[in-house]
mmCIF file of C-alpha atoms in Angstrom:
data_model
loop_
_atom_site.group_PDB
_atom_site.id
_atom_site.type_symbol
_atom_site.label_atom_id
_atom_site.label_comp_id
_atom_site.label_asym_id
_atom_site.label_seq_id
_atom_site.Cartn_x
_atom_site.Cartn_y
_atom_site.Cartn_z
ATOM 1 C CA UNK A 304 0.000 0.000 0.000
ATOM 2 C CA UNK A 305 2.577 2.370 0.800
ATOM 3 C CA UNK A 306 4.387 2.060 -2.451
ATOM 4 C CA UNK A 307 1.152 2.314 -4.091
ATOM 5 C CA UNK A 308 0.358 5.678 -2.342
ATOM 6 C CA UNK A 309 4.158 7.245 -3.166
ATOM 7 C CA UNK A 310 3.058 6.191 -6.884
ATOM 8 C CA UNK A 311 0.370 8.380 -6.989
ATOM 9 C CA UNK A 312 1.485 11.333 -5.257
ATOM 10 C CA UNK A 313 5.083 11.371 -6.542
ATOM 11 C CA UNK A 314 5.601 13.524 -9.597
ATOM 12 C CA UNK A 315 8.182 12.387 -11.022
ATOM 13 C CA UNK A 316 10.373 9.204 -10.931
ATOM 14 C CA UNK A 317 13.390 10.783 -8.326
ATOM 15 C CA UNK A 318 10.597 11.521 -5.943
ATOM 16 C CA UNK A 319 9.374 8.019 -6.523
ATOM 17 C CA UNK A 320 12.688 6.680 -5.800
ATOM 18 C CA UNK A 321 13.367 8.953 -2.653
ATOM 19 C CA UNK A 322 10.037 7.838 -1.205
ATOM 20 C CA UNK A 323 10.877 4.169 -1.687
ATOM 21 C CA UNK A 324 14.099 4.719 0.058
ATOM 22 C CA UNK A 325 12.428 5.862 3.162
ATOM 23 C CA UNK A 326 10.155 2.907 3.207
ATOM 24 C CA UNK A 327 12.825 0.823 3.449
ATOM 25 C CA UNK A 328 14.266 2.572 5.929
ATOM 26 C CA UNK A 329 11.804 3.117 8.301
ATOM 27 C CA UNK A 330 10.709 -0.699 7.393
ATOM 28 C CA UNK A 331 14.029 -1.218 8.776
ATOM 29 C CA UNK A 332 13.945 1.038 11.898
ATOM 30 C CA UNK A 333 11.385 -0.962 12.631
ATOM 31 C CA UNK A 334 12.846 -4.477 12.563
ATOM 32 C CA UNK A 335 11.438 -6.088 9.465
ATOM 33 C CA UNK A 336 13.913 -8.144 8.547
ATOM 34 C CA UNK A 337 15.587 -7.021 4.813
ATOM 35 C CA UNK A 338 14.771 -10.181 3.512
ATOM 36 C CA UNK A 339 10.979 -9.540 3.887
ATOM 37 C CA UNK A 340 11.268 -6.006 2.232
ATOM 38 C CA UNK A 341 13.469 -7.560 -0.913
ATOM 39 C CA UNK A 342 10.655 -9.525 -1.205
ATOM 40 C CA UNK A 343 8.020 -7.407 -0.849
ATOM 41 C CA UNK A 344 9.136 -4.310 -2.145
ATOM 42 C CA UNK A 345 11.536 -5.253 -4.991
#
């Protein structure tokens, strides 16, 4: 969902990206394990 929501309001594809980054990131601040966000997310 969240990727889904940065698609939409993103304007362009660097925004995209940036917004993706801090998904992952706060995915991993908050202990989701990097294999579960490769495989969800990429």
């Amino acid at each position: 969902a969240a990727l889904l929501r940065a698609a939409r309001i993103c304007s362009n594809v660097e925004d995209f990206d940036m917004e993706r980054i801090r998904i992952d990131l706060s995915l991993l601040l908050n202990e989701y394990p990097p294999s579960f966000i490769s495989k969800h997310f990429h």
